[in-house]
Short mmCIF file of C-alpha atoms in Angstrom, two decimals:
data_model
loop_
_atom_site.label_atom_id
_atom_site.label_comp_id
_atom_site.label_asym_id
_atom_site.label_seq_id
_atom_site.Cartn_x
_atom_site.Cartn_y
_atom_site.Cartn_z
CA ASP A 143 -4.20 -21.99 -9.18
CA PHE A 144 -1.33 -19.49 -9.40
CA ASN A 145 -0.59 -17.61 -12.62
CA LYS A 146 1.79 -14.82 -13.65
CA ILE A 147 0.41 -11.56 -15.06
CA ASP A 148 2.35 -8.59 -16.47
CA VAL A 149 1.23 -4.96 -16.18
CA ASP A 150 2.64 -2.44 -18.64
CA PHE A 151 2.96 1.07 -17.15
CA GLY A 152 4.35 2.45 -20.40
CA ASP A 153 7.71 3.44 -18.88
CA THR A 154 8.19 0.14 -17.05
CA THR A 155 6.59 -3.31 -16.72
CA GLN A 156 5.94 -5.30 -13.56
CA SER A 157 4.88 -8.87 -12.89
CA PHE A 158 2.66 -10.41 -10.22
CA TYR A 159 0.58 -13.52 -9.64
CA ILE A 160 -3.16 -14.16 -9.49
CA GLY A 161 -5.46 -17.16 -9.06
CA LYS A 162 -7.09 -18.89 -6.11
CA GLY A 163 -3.64 -19.79 -4.77
CA SER A 164 -2.83 -16.09 -4.39
CA VAL A 165 -5.63 -15.29 -1.92
CA ALA A 166 -4.75 -14.52 1.72
CA ILE A 167 -7.19 -14.11 4.62
CA PRO A 168 -8.95 -10.70 4.29
CA GLY A 169 -8.70 -8.58 7.43
CA THR A 170 -10.03 -5.21 6.29
CA ILE A 171 -13.69 -5.91 7.03
CA ALA A 172 -13.01 -7.04 10.60
CA GLY A 173 -10.73 -4.09 11.27
CA LEU A 174 -13.04 -1.42 9.86
CA LEU A 175 -16.14 -2.78 11.59
CA ASP A 176 -14.36 -3.04 14.95
CA ILE A 177 -13.24 0.60 14.65
CA GLN A 178 -16.74 1.71 13.66
CA GLN A 179 -18.31 -0.18 16.55
CA GLU A 180 -15.90 1.30 19.09
CA ASN A 181 -15.68 4.88 17.84
CA GLY A 182 -18.49 5.52 15.36
CA LYS A 183 -21.34 7.88 16.19
CA LEU A 184 -23.73 6.66 13.49
CA PRO A 185 -25.30 3.19 13.16
CA LEU A 186 -23.49 0.92 10.73
CA GLY A 187 -26.51 0.79 8.42
CA VAL A 188 -26.48 4.57 8.03
CA VAL A 189 -22.75 4.55 7.26
CA ILE A 190 -23.06 1.83 4.60
CA GLU A 191 -26.29 3.05 2.95
CA PRO A 192 -24.63 5.46 0.43
CA ALA A 193 -22.34 2.65 -0.79
CA ILE A 194 -25.34 0.34 -1.21
CA GLN A 195 -27.11 2.93 -3.35
CA LEU A 196 -23.99 3.51 -5.44
CA ALA A 197 -23.56 -0.22 -6.08
CA LYS A 198 -27.22 -0.50 -7.13
CA GLU A 199 -27.44 2.61 -9.29
CA GLY A 200 -23.92 2.46 -10.66
CA THR A 201 -21.21 5.03 -11.20
CA ILE A 202 -19.98 6.61 -14.41
CA LEU A 203 -16.38 5.58 -15.01
CA THR A 204 -13.92 8.46 -15.06
CA ASN A 205 -10.95 8.60 -17.39
CA TYR A 206 -8.65 7.53 -14.56
CA GLN A 207 -10.87 4.61 -13.50
CA ALA A 208 -11.09 3.41 -17.08
CA TYR A 209 -7.30 3.63 -17.39
CA ILE A 210 -6.73 1.57 -14.23
CA ASN A 211 -9.25 -1.03 -15.40
CA LYS A 212 -7.43 -1.27 -18.72
CA LEU A 213 -4.12 -1.89 -16.94
CA ILE A 214 -5.56 -4.88 -15.10
CA LYS A 215 -7.97 -5.98 -17.84
CA PRO A 216 -6.54 -9.54 -17.90
CA ILE A 217 -7.49 -9.87 -14.21
CA LEU A 218 -10.94 -8.32 -14.47
CA LEU A 219 -11.83 -10.60 -17.40
CA TYR A 220 -10.10 -13.68 -16.01
CA THR A 221 -13.43 -15.43 -15.30
CA LYS A 222 -16.98 -15.29 -16.65
CA ASP A 223 -18.06 -13.48 -13.47
CA GLY A 224 -15.62 -10.67 -14.22
CA LYS A 225 -16.78 -10.50 -17.81
CA LYS A 226 -20.38 -10.01 -16.64
CA LEU A 227 -19.35 -7.06 -14.51
CA PHE A 228 -16.82 -5.34 -16.76
CA THR A 229 -18.20 -5.78 -20.27
CA LYS A 230 -21.29 -4.47 -22.05
CA ASP A 231 -22.38 -5.89 -25.40
CA ASN A 232 -19.09 -7.82 -25.44
CA ASN A 233 -17.09 -4.58 -25.12
CA PHE A 234 -14.83 -3.81 -22.16
CA LEU A 235 -16.20 -0.90 -20.11
CA SER A 236 -14.55 2.44 -20.88
CA LYS A 237 -14.75 6.09 -19.86
CA GLY A 238 -18.36 7.26 -19.59
CA ASP A 239 -19.84 3.77 -19.19
CA VAL A 240 -21.85 2.96 -16.06
CA PHE A 241 -20.44 0.31 -13.74
CA LYS A 242 -22.99 -1.47 -11.52
CA ASN A 243 -22.59 -4.27 -9.01
CA SER A 244 -25.96 -5.23 -7.54
CA ALA A 245 -24.53 -8.35 -5.85
CA PHE A 246 -22.13 -6.12 -3.94
CA ALA A 247 -25.11 -4.03 -2.78
CA ASP A 248 -26.63 -7.24 -1.39
CA PHE A 249 -23.37 -8.08 0.36
CA LEU A 250 -23.18 -4.63 1.97
CA PHE A 251 -26.79 -4.88 3.11
CA CYS A 252 -26.12 -8.22 4.83
CA LEU A 253 -22.97 -6.78 6.38
CA SER A 254 -24.90 -3.80 7.76
CA LYS A 255 -27.39 -6.15 9.42
CA GLU A 256 -25.12 -8.93 10.70
CA GLY A 257 -21.73 -7.23 11.08
CA LYS A 258 -18.43 -9.01 10.64
CA LYS A 259 -19.93 -12.37 11.70
CA PHE A 260 -21.59 -12.50 8.29
CA PHE A 261 -18.19 -12.46 6.57
CA TYR A 262 -16.11 -14.60 8.94
CA LEU A 263 -18.69 -17.00 10.42
CA GLY A 264 -21.92 -16.78 8.44
CA ASP A 265 -23.23 -17.29 4.93
CA CYS A 266 -20.44 -15.29 3.29
CA ALA A 267 -17.83 -17.50 4.96
CA LYS A 268 -19.57 -20.55 3.48
CA LEU A 269 -19.42 -19.00 0.01
CA ILE A 270 -15.72 -18.12 0.39
CA GLU A 271 -14.93 -21.71 1.30
CA LYS A 272 -17.08 -22.96 -1.56
CA HIS A 273 -15.27 -20.87 -4.16
CA PHE A 274 -11.71 -20.75 -2.80
CA SER A 275 -10.86 -23.83 -0.72
CA ASN A 276 -10.18 -25.91 -3.84
CA GLU A 277 -6.98 -24.77 -5.61
CA GLY A 278 -6.44 -22.23 -2.82
CA PHE A 279 -5.62 -22.01 0.87
CA ILE A 280 -8.65 -20.41 2.55
CA THR A 281 -10.88 -22.57 4.76
CA ARG A 282 -13.71 -21.81 7.19
CA GLY A 283 -11.25 -22.41 10.02
CA CYS A 284 -8.91 -19.73 8.65
CA LEU A 285 -11.75 -17.20 8.55
CA GLU A 286 -13.05 -18.12 12.01
CA ASN A 287 -9.59 -17.76 13.55
CA TYR A 288 -8.82 -14.30 12.15
CA LYS A 289 -8.27 -11.69 14.89
CA VAL A 290 -7.88 -7.91 14.92
CA TYR A 291 -5.00 -6.56 16.99
CA LYS A 292 -4.43 -3.05 18.28
CA ARG A 293 -0.78 -2.02 18.38
CA GLU A 294 1.10 0.98 19.72
CA PRO A 295 2.33 3.13 16.79
CA LEU A 296 5.95 3.72 15.97
CA ASN A 297 6.93 7.33 16.54
CA LEU A 298 9.77 9.56 15.45
CA ASP A 299 10.40 13.21 16.38
CA ILE A 300 11.64 15.54 13.63
CA ASN A 301 11.73 19.29 14.21
CA ASN A 302 8.50 20.15 16.03
CA TYR A 303 6.60 17.14 14.70
CA LYS A 304 5.96 13.67 16.06
CA ILE A 305 5.42 11.18 13.26
CA LEU A 306 3.12 8.27 14.12
CA THR A 307 2.95 5.21 11.87
CA ASN A 308 2.15 1.52 11.96
CA PRO A 309 4.61 -0.92 13.59
CA ALA A 310 5.57 -4.53 12.89
CA PRO A 311 4.47 -6.96 11.63
CA ALA A 312 3.89 -4.43 8.83
CA TYR A 313 7.16 -3.35 7.20
CA GLY A 314 6.32 0.06 5.76
CA GLY A 315 6.34 2.21 8.90
CA THR A 316 9.51 0.61 10.26
CA LEU A 317 11.40 1.07 6.99
CA ILE A 318 10.33 4.71 6.64
CA THR A 319 11.41 5.33 10.23
CA PHE A 320 14.77 3.70 9.46
CA LEU A 321 15.30 5.88 6.37
CA LEU A 322 14.28 9.12 8.10
CA ARG A 323 16.59 8.32 11.02
CA LEU A 324 19.51 7.73 8.62
CA LEU A 325 18.93 11.17 7.13
CA GLN A 326 18.26 12.84 10.48
CA GLU A 327 21.25 11.43 12.35
CA SER A 328 23.60 12.31 9.51
CA SER A 329 22.17 15.86 9.23
CA CYS A 330 21.02 15.15 5.67
CA LEU A 331 17.26 15.69 5.91
CA ASP A 332 17.73 18.89 3.93
CA GLY A 333 20.62 17.54 1.89
CA PRO A 334 20.97 16.99 -1.85
CA LEU A 335 18.92 14.41 -3.74
CA VAL A 336 21.79 11.93 -3.83
CA ASP A 337 21.53 11.59 -0.03
CA ILE A 338 17.91 10.47 -0.27
CA ILE A 339 18.79 8.05 -3.08
CA LYS A 340 21.62 6.59 -1.01
CA GLY A 341 19.31 6.30 2.01
CA MET A 342 16.66 4.50 -0.04
CA GLU A 343 19.23 2.05 -1.37
CA LEU A 344 20.68 1.30 2.06
CA THR A 345 17.19 0.83 3.52
CA SER A 346 16.47 -1.83 0.89
CA TYR A 347 19.75 -3.58 1.68
CA ALA A 348 19.03 -3.42 5.41
CA ARG A 349 15.61 -4.97 4.91
CA ASN A 350 17.10 -7.83 2.91
CA GLU A 351 19.79 -8.43 5.54
CA ILE A 352 17.40 -8.45 8.48
CA SER A 353 14.70 -10.63 6.86
CA LYS A 354 15.93 -14.16 7.52
CA ASP A 355 13.41 -15.97 9.73
CA LEU A 356 10.09 -16.99 8.18
CA SER A 357 8.59 -17.80 11.55
CA ASN A 358 9.30 -14.39 13.16
CA GLU A 359 6.77 -11.84 11.96
CA PHE A 360 8.30 -9.12 14.21
CA GLU A 361 11.80 -9.62 12.82
CA ILE A 362 11.73 -6.26 11.02
CA ASP A 363 11.88 -4.53 14.45
CA ASN A 364 15.55 -5.52 14.61
CA ILE A 365 16.36 -3.03 11.87
CA LEU A 366 15.99 -0.24 14.47
CA ASN A 367 18.28 -1.87 17.06
CA ASP A 368 21.17 0.47 17.82
CA LYS A 369 23.97 -1.89 16.75
CA PHE A 370 22.35 -2.75 13.43
CA PHE A 371 21.18 0.79 12.72
CA ASN A 372 24.59 2.29 13.52
CA LYS A 373 26.25 -0.07 11.06
CA TYR A 374 24.08 1.35 8.29
CA LEU A 375 24.55 4.88 9.57
CA ASP A 376 28.30 4.33 9.12
CA TYR A 377 27.64 3.02 5.59
CA PHE A 378 25.59 6.13 4.87
CA LYS A 379 28.36 8.46 6.00
CA ALA A 380 31.06 6.58 4.10
CA PRO A 381 31.87 7.39 0.45
CA ASN A 382 31.77 3.68 -0.44
CA TYR A 383 29.49 0.99 0.98
CA PRO A 384 28.47 -2.62 0.19
CA LYS A 385 26.06 -2.83 -2.75
CA THR A 386 23.77 -5.79 -3.35
CA LEU A 387 20.82 -6.31 -5.65
CA SER A 388 17.29 -6.51 -4.29
CA LYS A 389 14.33 -7.54 -6.39
CA LEU A 390 11.02 -6.63 -4.82
CA SER A 391 8.12 -5.17 -6.75
CA GLY A 392 4.36 -4.92 -7.15
CA PHE A 393 1.69 -2.71 -8.63
CA GLY A 394 -0.95 -2.83 -5.95
CA SER A 395 -4.62 -1.88 -5.89
CA THR A 396 -4.16 0.10 -2.71
CA THR A 397 -6.38 2.95 -1.50
CA HIS A 398 -5.72 5.58 1.15
CA VAL A 399 -8.19 7.84 2.96
CA SER A 400 -7.19 10.66 5.34
CA ILE A 401 -9.82 12.47 7.44
CA MET A 402 -9.73 15.20 10.09
CA ASP A 403 -12.76 16.80 11.75
CA ASN A 404 -13.42 19.98 13.73
CA GLN A 405 -13.37 18.06 17.03
CA GLY A 406 -9.70 17.14 16.74
CA ASN A 407 -10.19 13.58 15.49
CA ALA A 408 -7.85 12.27 12.79
CA VAL A 409 -8.03 9.04 10.81
CA SER A 410 -5.47 7.63 8.38
CA VAL A 411 -6.56 4.38 6.70
CA THR A 412 -4.83 2.42 3.95
CA THR A 413 -6.48 -0.68 2.49
CA THR A 414 -5.48 -2.99 -0.31
CA ASN A 415 -6.72 -5.83 -2.47
CA GLY A 416 -3.35 -6.30 -4.14
CA GLU A 417 -4.23 -6.37 -7.81
CA GLY A 418 -7.07 -8.83 -7.18
CA CYS A 419 -6.89 -12.58 -7.78
CA GLY A 420 -9.20 -12.62 -10.82
CA HIS A 421 -11.81 -14.83 -9.11
CA PHE A 422 -15.09 -13.46 -7.75
CA ILE A 423 -17.66 -14.53 -5.21
CA PRO A 424 -20.47 -14.02 -7.71
CA GLU A 425 -23.23 -14.02 -5.09
CA MET A 426 -21.50 -11.12 -3.33
CA GLY A 427 -19.88 -9.21 -6.20
CA ILE A 428 -16.46 -9.42 -4.54
CA MET A 429 -13.12 -10.15 -6.19
CA MET A 430 -10.75 -11.51 -3.56
CA ASN A 431 -7.17 -10.30 -3.03
CA ASN A 432 -3.91 -11.70 -4.43
CA MET A 433 -1.68 -10.87 -1.46
CA LEU A 434 0.06 -14.27 -1.65
CA GLY A 435 1.05 -13.32 -5.20
CA GLU A 436 2.73 -10.01 -4.32
CA GLN A 437 6.52 -10.35 -4.55
CA ASP A 438 7.10 -7.49 -2.12
CA LEU A 439 4.98 -9.20 0.55
CA ASN A 440 6.60 -12.60 0.08
CA PRO A 441 10.34 -11.85 0.28
CA PHE A 442 11.24 -15.47 1.01
CA GLY A 443 9.38 -16.71 -2.08
CA PHE A 444 5.79 -17.70 -2.74
CA HIS A 445 4.00 -20.18 -0.44
CA LYS A 446 7.10 -20.64 1.73
CA TRP A 447 5.60 -19.91 5.15
CA ASN A 448 6.01 -22.51 7.90
CA THR A 449 3.71 -20.94 10.50
CA VAL A 450 0.60 -18.79 10.76
CA ARG A 451 1.71 -15.17 10.42
CA ARG A 452 0.66 -11.79 9.09
CA LEU A 453 2.00 -10.60 5.77
CA PRO A 454 4.79 -7.99 5.93
CA SER A 455 2.68 -5.26 4.34
CA MET A 456 4.15 -1.99 3.08
CA ILE A 457 0.90 -0.20 3.96
CA CYS A 458 1.85 2.83 6.00
CA PRO A 459 -0.85 5.24 7.19
CA MET A 460 0.63 8.16 9.13
CA ILE A 461 -0.45 11.01 11.41
CA LEU A 462 1.83 13.96 12.12
CA LEU A 463 1.38 15.59 15.51
CA LYS A 464 2.40 19.14 16.42
CA ASN A 465 2.10 20.20 20.07
CA ASN A 466 0.58 16.75 20.64
CA LYS A 467 -2.36 17.53 18.35
CA PRO A 468 -3.03 16.03 14.90
CA GLU A 469 -1.66 18.37 12.26
CA ILE A 470 -1.62 16.21 9.11
CA ALA A 471 -2.96 12.77 8.23
CA LEU A 472 -1.50 11.11 5.16
CA GLY A 473 -0.78 7.87 3.36
CA THR A 474 -0.55 6.33 -0.08
CA GLY A 475 -0.97 3.29 -2.25
CA GLY A 476 1.87 2.00 -4.38
CA SER A 477 3.29 -1.27 -2.99
CA ASN A 478 7.00 -0.71 -2.22
CA ARG A 479 6.77 2.84 -3.63
CA ILE A 480 4.78 3.68 -0.49
CA ARG A 481 8.06 4.15 1.37
CA SER A 482 9.69 6.43 -1.14
CA ALA A 483 6.56 8.53 -1.75
CA LEU A 484 5.80 9.18 1.92
CA THR A 485 9.43 9.88 2.84
CA GLN A 486 9.68 12.57 0.17
CA VAL A 487 6.34 14.16 1.05
CA ILE A 488 7.26 14.28 4.76
CA ILE A 489 10.60 15.94 3.97
CA ASN A 490 8.80 18.43 1.71
CA LEU A 491 6.35 19.22 4.53
CA ILE A 492 8.40 19.43 7.69
CA ILE A 493 11.90 20.16 6.40
CA LYS A 494 11.29 22.26 3.29
CA ASN A 495 8.09 23.79 4.74
CA MET A 496 6.08 23.37 1.54
CA PRO A 497 2.30 23.78 1.54
CA LEU A 498 0.48 20.44 1.51
CA GLN A 499 -0.48 20.58 -2.17
CA GLN A 500 3.02 21.46 -3.32
CA ALA A 501 4.55 18.78 -1.09
CA ILE A 502 2.40 16.15 -2.80
CA GLU A 503 2.72 17.48 -6.35
CA GLU A 504 6.54 17.73 -6.31
CA PRO A 505 8.19 15.19 -8.66
CA ARG A 506 9.42 11.98 -7.01
CA ILE A 507 12.11 9.36 -7.25
CA HIS A 508 12.07 5.67 -6.40
CA PHE A 509 14.92 3.19 -5.92
CA GLU A 510 14.37 -0.47 -6.71
CA GLU A 511 16.50 -3.40 -7.90
CA ASN A 512 19.59 -1.31 -8.63
CA SER A 513 17.49 1.13 -10.67
CA LEU A 514 16.49 4.72 -10.03
CA TYR A 515 13.10 5.78 -11.38
CA PHE A 516 12.25 9.47 -11.49
CA GLU A 517 9.58 11.84 -12.75
CA PRO A 518 10.05 14.89 -15.01
CA GLY A 519 11.52 17.83 -13.10
CA ILE A 520 14.06 15.70 -11.22
CA GLN A 521 17.64 16.60 -12.10
CA ILE A 522 20.02 13.70 -11.48
CA GLN A 523 23.52 15.02 -11.00
CA LYS A 524 26.52 12.78 -11.68
CA HIS A 525 27.81 11.57 -8.34
CA GLN A 526 30.12 8.80 -7.17
CA SER A 527 27.52 7.25 -4.87
CA ILE A 528 24.94 6.62 -7.63
CA LYS A 529 27.07 5.92 -10.69
CA HIS A 530 26.26 2.17 -10.40
CA LEU A 531 22.50 2.74 -10.72
CA ARG A 532 20.46 2.35 -13.90
CA LEU A 533 18.51 5.54 -14.59
CA ASN A 534 14.86 5.15 -15.63
CA PRO A 535 13.24 8.52 -16.35
CA PHE A 536 9.46 8.71 -16.73
CA THR A 537 7.95 11.00 -19.37
CA GLN A 538 5.22 12.27 -17.03
CA LYS A 539 4.05 12.10 -13.43
CA HIS A 540 2.74 8.61 -12.95
CA LEU A 541 0.69 6.36 -10.63
CA PHE A 542 3.83 4.19 -10.38
CA PHE A 543 5.12 6.71 -7.80
CA GLY A 544 2.15 6.30 -5.46
CA GLY A 545 -0.79 8.55 -4.74
CA VAL A 546 -0.43 10.43 -1.46
CA ASN A 547 -3.80 11.56 -0.09
CA ALA A 548 -3.54 13.94 2.87
CA VAL A 549 -5.49 16.38 5.00
CA SER A 550 -4.51 19.14 7.40
CA ASN A 551 -6.60 21.49 9.53
CA ASN A 552 -7.31 23.70 6.51
CA SER A 553 -6.69 21.67 3.35
CA ALA A 554 -7.45 18.32 1.72
CA ILE A 555 -5.30 17.15 -1.19
CA GLY A 556 -5.80 14.08 -3.35
CA ASP A 557 -2.82 13.02 -5.46
CA LEU A 558 -3.72 13.27 -9.14
CA ARG A 559 -1.22 10.51 -9.93
CA ARG A 560 -3.85 8.03 -8.74
CA GLY A 561 -7.03 9.99 -9.26
CA GLY A 562 -7.04 11.32 -5.70
CA VAL A 563 -9.72 13.74 -4.49
CA GLY A 564 -9.67 16.23 -1.63
CA LEU A 565 -12.87 17.56 -0.05
CA ILE A 566 -13.54 20.13 2.71
CA ASN A 567 -17.03 20.28 4.24
#
């Protein structure tokens, strides 16, 4: 059960795949509950209670939420379970309508009482197997065998900041580190826009060159090896360099939350459901992910794995330290635009010394598949190094370019591109 869906952004269109055959093993619940158990001060039931009430009572859809739902309407209405949730009197829910999900409230209640065992070993695991083992890949054994790993973050020093981000087997942090190092070691962090464009293009080529072995989920680490990195640093410094096409894309229903408190704690969490597979667990009010249908996460092709491995996610939560103390926590949704969005915001913050809000609101660019996408306010100068690129201007700032949500010691900024909200208590 694996079907192609197109999403029209207005200024560009992207394709991805849904269906039971697109569902990978969910890890978010296990990860979040382990963190809460180890570091949380409140009981799990107290933490989850507001979400239970919201699911029961419903929430009034904002203009942005209604717009996002409209983009993925074919997914939300793919099955009768979705139609029950997202229509009223046979009309698709729109701005001002109330969205309720009482089954999800029941799921959260069970989770608060039984913890992650409910999802991976208990009644919820039985329901997942019931609904997704036929025409899909998930079994009880897959759920039972899922493990949470703690890993040491990647780090990179720029000016007086230490940038911490997630390492392999995720791709995002490693590729951002690679790009920032290209710019740093060629003294181009504060250079013209064409330098960033060239760096983005070379980073995509480097990823394609290094990704060869399906069985090695840590292969992306090799991109930072001195010999390999220096080859691309030479390409970056040269007026001409090898140019190859890369075709990796995805829309992504990805959410980022950044939090800092007055005790010096900082949290940067990015989660994703892909676009959703279109199929629900009706008893639990959950639509499962479509991570096996994301082109950017399956660079070797769909369903080509030959061993158990983690997906090469672009998710890239980050914390910036100054004097060894958390200064800024940030991250974004946006599939492969995660890399370009965060790189530009970091340069705006620690090289151009912009305030947090300005750093996030500045117009952005994105390189992909021999094309350069850019928001209004970006001036693309004619230059030898980018004359081969197709230019794709957007008519307004757009969710296509990610939604960076960030906090510092004195500000909290949600990116309006994706309906972000900042709150200071």
